[in-house]
Tab-separated table of C-alpha atoms in Angstrom:
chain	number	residue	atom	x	y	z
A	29	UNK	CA	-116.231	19.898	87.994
A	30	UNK	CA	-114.564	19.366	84.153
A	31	UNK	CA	-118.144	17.274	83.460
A	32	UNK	CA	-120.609	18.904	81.063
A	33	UNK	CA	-124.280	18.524	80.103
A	34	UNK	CA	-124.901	14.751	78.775
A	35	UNK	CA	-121.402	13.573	80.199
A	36	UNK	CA	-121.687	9.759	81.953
A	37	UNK	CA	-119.679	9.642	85.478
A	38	UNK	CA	-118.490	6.232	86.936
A	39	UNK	CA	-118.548	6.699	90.963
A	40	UNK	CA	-115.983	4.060	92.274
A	41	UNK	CA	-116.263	2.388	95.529
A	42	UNK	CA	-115.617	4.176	98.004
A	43	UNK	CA	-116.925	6.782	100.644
A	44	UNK	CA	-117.900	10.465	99.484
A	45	UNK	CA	-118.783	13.365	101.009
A	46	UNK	CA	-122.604	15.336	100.077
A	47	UNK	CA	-122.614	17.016	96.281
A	48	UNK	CA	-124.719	19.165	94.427
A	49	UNK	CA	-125.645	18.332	90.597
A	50	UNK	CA	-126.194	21.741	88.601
A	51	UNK	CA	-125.589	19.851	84.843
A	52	UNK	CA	-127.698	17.252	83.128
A	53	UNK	CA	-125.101	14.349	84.187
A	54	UNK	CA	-125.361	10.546	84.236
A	55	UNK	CA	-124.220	9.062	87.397
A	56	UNK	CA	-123.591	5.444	87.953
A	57	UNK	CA	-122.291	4.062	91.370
A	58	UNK	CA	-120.083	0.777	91.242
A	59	UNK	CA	-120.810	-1.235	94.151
A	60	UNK	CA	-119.340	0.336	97.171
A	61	UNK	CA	-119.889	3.676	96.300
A	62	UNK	CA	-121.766	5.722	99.367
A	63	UNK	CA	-122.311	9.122	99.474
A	64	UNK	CA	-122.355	10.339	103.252
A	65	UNK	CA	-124.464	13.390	103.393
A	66	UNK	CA	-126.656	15.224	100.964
A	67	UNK	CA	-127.118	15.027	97.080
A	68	UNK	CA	-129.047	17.937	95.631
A	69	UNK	CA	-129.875	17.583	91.936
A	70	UNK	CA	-130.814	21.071	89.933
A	71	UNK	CA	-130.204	20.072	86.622
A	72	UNK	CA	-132.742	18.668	84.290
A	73	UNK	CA	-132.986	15.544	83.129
A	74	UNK	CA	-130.488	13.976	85.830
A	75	UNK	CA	-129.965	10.128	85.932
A	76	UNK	CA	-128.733	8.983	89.017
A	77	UNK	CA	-128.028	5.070	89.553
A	78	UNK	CA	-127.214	2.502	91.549
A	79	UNK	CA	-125.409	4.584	94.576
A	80	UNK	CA	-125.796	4.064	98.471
A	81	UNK	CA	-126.970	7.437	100.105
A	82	UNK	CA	-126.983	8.150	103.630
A	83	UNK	CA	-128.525	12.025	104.469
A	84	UNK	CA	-127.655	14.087	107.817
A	85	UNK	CA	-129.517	14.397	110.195
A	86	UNK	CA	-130.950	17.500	109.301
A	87	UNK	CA	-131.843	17.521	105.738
A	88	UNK	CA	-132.919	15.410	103.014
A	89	UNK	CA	-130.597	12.113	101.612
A	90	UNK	CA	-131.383	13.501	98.633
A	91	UNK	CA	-133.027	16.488	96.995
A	92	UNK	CA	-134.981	17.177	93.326
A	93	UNK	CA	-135.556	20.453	92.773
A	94	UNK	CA	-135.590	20.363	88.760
A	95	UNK	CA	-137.565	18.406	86.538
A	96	UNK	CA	-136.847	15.239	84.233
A	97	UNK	CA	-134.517	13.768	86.858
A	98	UNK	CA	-134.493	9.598	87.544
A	99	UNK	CA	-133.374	8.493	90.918
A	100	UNK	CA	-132.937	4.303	89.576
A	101	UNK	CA	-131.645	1.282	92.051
A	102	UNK	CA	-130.077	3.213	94.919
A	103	UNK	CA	-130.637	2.405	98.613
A	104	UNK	CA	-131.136	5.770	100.766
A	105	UNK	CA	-131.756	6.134	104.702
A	106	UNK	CA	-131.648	8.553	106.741
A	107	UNK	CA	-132.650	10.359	109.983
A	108	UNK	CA	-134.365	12.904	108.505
A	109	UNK	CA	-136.353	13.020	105.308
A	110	UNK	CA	-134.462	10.556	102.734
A	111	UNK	CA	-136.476	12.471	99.396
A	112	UNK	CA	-137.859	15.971	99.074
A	113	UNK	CA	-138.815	16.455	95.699
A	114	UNK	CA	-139.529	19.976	94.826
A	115	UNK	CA	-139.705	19.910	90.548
A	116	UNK	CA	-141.970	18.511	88.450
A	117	UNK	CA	-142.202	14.908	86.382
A	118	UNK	CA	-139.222	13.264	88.078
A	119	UNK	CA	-139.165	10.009	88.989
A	120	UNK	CA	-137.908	7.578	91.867
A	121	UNK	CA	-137.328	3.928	90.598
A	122	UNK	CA	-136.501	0.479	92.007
A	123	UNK	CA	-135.067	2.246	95.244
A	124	UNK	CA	-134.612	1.252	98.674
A	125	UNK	CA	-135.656	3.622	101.167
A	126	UNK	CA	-135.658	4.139	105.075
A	127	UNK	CA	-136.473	7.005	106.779
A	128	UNK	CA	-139.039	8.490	109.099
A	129	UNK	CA	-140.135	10.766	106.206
A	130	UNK	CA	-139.026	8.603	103.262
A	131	UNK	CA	-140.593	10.924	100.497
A	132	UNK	CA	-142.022	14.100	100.587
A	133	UNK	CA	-143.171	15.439	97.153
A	134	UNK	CA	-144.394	19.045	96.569
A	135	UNK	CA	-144.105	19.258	92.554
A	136	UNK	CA	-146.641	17.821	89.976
A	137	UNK	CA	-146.055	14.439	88.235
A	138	UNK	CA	-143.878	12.619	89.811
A	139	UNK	CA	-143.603	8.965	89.988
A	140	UNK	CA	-142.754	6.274	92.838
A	141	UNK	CA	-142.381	3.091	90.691
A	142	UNK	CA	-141.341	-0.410	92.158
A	143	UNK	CA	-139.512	0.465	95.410
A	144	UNK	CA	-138.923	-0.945	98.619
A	145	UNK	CA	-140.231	2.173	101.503
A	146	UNK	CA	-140.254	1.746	104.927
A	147	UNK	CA	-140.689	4.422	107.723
A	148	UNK	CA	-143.122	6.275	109.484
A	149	UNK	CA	-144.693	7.985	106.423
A	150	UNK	CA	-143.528	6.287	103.304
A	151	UNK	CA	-144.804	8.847	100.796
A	152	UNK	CA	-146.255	11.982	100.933
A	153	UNK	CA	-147.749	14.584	98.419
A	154	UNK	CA	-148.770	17.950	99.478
A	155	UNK	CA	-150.750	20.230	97.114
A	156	UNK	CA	-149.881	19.131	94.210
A	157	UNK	CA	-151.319	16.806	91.278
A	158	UNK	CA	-150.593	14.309	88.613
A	159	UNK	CA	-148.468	12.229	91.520
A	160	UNK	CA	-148.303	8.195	90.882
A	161	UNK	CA	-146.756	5.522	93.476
A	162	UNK	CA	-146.763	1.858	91.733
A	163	UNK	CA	-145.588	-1.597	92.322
A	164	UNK	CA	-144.314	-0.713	95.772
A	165	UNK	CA	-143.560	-2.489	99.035
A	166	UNK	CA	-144.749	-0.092	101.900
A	167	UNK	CA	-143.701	-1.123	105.553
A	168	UNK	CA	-144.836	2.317	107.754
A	169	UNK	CA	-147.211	3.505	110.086
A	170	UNK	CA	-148.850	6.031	107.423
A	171	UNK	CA	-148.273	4.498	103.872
A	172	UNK	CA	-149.077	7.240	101.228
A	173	UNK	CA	-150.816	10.113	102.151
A	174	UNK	CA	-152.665	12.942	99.787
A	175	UNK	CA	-153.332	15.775	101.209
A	176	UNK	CA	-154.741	18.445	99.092
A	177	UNK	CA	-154.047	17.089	95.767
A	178	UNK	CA	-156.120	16.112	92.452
A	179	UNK	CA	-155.713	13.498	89.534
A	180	UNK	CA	-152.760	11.246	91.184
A	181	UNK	CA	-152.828	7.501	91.111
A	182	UNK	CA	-152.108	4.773	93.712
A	183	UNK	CA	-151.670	1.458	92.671
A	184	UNK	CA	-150.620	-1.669	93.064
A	185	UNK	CA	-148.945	-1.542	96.308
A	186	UNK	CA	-148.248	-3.833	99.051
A	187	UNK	CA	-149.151	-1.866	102.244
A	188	UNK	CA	-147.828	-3.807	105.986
A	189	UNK	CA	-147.952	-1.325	109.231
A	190	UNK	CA	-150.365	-0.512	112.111
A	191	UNK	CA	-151.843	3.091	111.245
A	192	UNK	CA	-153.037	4.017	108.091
A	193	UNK	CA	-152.397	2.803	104.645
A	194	UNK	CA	-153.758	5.367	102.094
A	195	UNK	CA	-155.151	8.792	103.209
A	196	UNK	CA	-156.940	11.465	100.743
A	197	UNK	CA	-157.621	14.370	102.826
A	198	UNK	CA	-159.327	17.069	100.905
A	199	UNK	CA	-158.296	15.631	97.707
A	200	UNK	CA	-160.068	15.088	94.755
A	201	UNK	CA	-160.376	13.143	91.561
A	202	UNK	CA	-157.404	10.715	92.541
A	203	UNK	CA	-157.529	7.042	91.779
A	204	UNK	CA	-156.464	4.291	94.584
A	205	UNK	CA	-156.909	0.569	92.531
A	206	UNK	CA	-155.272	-2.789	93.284
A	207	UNK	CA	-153.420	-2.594	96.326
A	208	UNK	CA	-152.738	-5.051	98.974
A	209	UNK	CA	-153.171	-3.733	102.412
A	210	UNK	CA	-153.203	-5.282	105.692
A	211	UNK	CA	-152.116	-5.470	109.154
A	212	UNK	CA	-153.867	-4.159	112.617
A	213	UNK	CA	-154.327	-1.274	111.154
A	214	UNK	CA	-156.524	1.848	112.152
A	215	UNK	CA	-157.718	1.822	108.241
A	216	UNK	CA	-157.137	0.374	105.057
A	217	UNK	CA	-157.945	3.563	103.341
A	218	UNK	CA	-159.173	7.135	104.798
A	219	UNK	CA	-161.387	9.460	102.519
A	220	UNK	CA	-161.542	12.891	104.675
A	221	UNK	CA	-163.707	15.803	103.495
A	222	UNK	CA	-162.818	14.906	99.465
A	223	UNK	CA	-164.388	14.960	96.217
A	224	UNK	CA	-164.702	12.526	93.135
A	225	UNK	CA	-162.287	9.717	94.277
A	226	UNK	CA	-162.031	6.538	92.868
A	227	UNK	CA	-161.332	3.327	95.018
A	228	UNK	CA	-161.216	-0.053	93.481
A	229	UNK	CA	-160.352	-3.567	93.052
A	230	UNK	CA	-158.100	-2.877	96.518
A	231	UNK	CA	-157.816	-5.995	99.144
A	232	UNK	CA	-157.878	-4.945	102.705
A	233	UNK	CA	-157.622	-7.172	106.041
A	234	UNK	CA	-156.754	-6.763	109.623
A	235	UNK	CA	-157.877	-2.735	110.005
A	236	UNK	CA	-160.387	-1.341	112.396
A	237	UNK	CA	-161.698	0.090	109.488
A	238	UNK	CA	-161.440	-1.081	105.751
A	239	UNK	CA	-162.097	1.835	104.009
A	240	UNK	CA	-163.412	4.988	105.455
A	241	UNK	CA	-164.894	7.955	103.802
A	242	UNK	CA	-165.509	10.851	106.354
A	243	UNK	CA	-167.254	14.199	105.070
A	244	UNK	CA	-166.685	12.420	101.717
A	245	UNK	CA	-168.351	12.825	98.191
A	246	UNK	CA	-168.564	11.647	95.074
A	247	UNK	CA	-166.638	8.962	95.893
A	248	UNK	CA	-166.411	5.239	93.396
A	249	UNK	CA	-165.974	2.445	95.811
A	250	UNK	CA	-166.302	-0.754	93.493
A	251	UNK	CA	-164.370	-4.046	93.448
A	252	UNK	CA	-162.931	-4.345	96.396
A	253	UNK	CA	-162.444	-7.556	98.859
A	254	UNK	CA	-162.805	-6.068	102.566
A	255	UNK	CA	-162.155	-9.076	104.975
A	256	UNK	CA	-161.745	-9.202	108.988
A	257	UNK	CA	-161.633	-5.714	109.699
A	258	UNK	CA	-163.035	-5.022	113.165
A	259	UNK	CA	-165.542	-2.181	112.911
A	260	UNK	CA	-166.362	-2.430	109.527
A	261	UNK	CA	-165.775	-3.386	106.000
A	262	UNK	CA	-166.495	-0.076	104.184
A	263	UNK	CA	-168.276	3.000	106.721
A	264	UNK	CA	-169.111	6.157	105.509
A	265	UNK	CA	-169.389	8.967	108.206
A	266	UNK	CA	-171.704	12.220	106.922
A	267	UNK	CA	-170.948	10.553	103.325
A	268	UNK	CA	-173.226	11.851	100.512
A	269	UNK	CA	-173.439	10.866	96.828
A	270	UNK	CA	-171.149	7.889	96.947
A	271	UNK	CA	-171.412	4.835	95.186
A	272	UNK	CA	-170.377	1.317	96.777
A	273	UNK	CA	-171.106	-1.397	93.472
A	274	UNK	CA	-169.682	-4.621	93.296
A	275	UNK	CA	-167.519	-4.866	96.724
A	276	UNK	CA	-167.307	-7.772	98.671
A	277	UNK	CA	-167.296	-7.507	102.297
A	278	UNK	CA	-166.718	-10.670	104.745
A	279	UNK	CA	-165.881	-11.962	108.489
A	280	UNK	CA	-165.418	-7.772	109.444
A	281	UNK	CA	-168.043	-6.277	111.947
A	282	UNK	CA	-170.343	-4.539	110.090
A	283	UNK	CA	-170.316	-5.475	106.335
A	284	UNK	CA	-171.030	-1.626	105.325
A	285	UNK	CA	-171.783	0.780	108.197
A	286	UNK	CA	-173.754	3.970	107.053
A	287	UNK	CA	-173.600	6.906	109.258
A	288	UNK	CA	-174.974	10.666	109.337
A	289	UNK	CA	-174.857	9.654	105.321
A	290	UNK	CA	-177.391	10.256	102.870
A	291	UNK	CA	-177.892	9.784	98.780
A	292	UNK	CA	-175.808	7.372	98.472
A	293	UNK	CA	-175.875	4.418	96.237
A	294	UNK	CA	-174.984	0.907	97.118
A	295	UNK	CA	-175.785	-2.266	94.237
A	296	UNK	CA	-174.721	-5.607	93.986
A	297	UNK	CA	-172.248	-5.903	97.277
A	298	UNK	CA	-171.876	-9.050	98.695
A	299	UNK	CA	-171.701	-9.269	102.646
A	300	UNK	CA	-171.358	-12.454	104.267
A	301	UNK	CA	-170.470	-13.758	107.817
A	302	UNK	CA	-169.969	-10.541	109.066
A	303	UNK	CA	-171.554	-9.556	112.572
A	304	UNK	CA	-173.958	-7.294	110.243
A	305	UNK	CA	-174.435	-7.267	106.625
């Protein structure tokens, strides 16, 4: 390759063969242009736009492993894992993405913004922190999922699919604020054995369970609209020091649904034509 750090490539329509990026390029598809196997990025400060990428079946559409690096407008799929980002503070923009494992993220403070995700798991971060997914359309059976990781934000999503929207699973200090989820869902949200998480102003319909907090505590459940979810609106499960202020909870089975739970505080929710307040 004759290109060298800062340079602007023009891909042309066409059909190309996987790549790997080792200089900090600018790389603009035309419409047309598909890249048929897998684009590995290890330069800083990457831009790559507006290209169609399809991923083998054995590895990743598409791969981060530096830092500074914006994936903007292109549609990737694949049978595999479409994204595996393994560097820090890059970010994934206005994409469309199928796979069974559309994202996987391992480095800290990286950004979903404003994409289109649909698979099995849409997004995942493992062990990691500083993580944001915003403004996106999530079609899966497990939307975005936290496992082990502190001080990340999820907001603002549209969540459709029949497992679980949001999971935290021994996560902590993470905010999850003004998303849309809904569909026959097992739950809205799922709080598992974490600390200091904030959950508010969400909407939730259709689960068994709107949002769930299991072995949780310190948890910030305020603002949110739980409505027809089967078992119950918000049910904490061996919960302790949690505060539930200002949700309101209607037509679900039990309004809020305390169990093996104790200091917990719960003011001014409303719960109304549910089978119990």
């Amino acid at each position: 390759m004759l290109a060298t750090d800062g340079d602007s490539i023009l891909i042309m329509p066409g059909n190309y063969s996987g790549a790997k990026v080792d200089r900090s390029l600018n790389i603009t598809g035309r419409p047309g242009a598909n890249l048929m196997g897998s684009l590995t990025v290890a330069a800083p400060g990457c831009r790559i736009s507006d290209i169609d990428i399809t991923g083998p079946e054995d590895d990743s559409s598409i791969s981060l492993v530096s830092s500074g690096i914006s994936v903007n407008g292109c549609n990737i799929s694949s049978l595999a894992n479409a994204v595996s980002v393994l560097g820090d503070d890059n970010r994934v923009e206005r994409c469309t993405i199928t796979s069974p494992r559309a994202i996987e993220i391992a480095g800290a403070k990286n950004a979903v913004l404003d994409s289109s995700i649909s698979g099995e798991t849409a997004v995942i971060f493992n062990r990691t922190w500083g993580g944001q997914v915003e403004g996106c359309s999530i079609s899966a059976q497990r939307g975005v999922v936290l496992e082990e990781c502190h001080d990340s934000s999820v907001a603002n999503n549209s969540f459709s699919g029949s497992g679980q929207a949001i999971v935290l699973s021994r996560s902590q200090n993470n905010s999850v604020s003004g998303n849309r989820l809904s569909g026959e869902m097992v739950s809205g949200i799922d709080d598992f054995q974490s600390i200091g998480n904030s959950h508010s102003n969400n909407t939730i319909s259709g689960a068994q369970v709107g949002i769930s907090l299991r072995e949780t505590q310190g948890g910030n459940i305020t603002g949110n609209i739980c409505q027809k979810n089967q078992r119950a609106g918000i049910f904490l499960d061996g919960g302790a020091s949690n505060s539930l202020r200002d949700n309101r909870l209607w037509e679900n089975g039990n309004g809020i649904l305390l169990q093996a739970s104790a200091g917990n505080v719960l003011i001014n929710n409303s719960a109304f034509q549910n089978r119990y307040g």
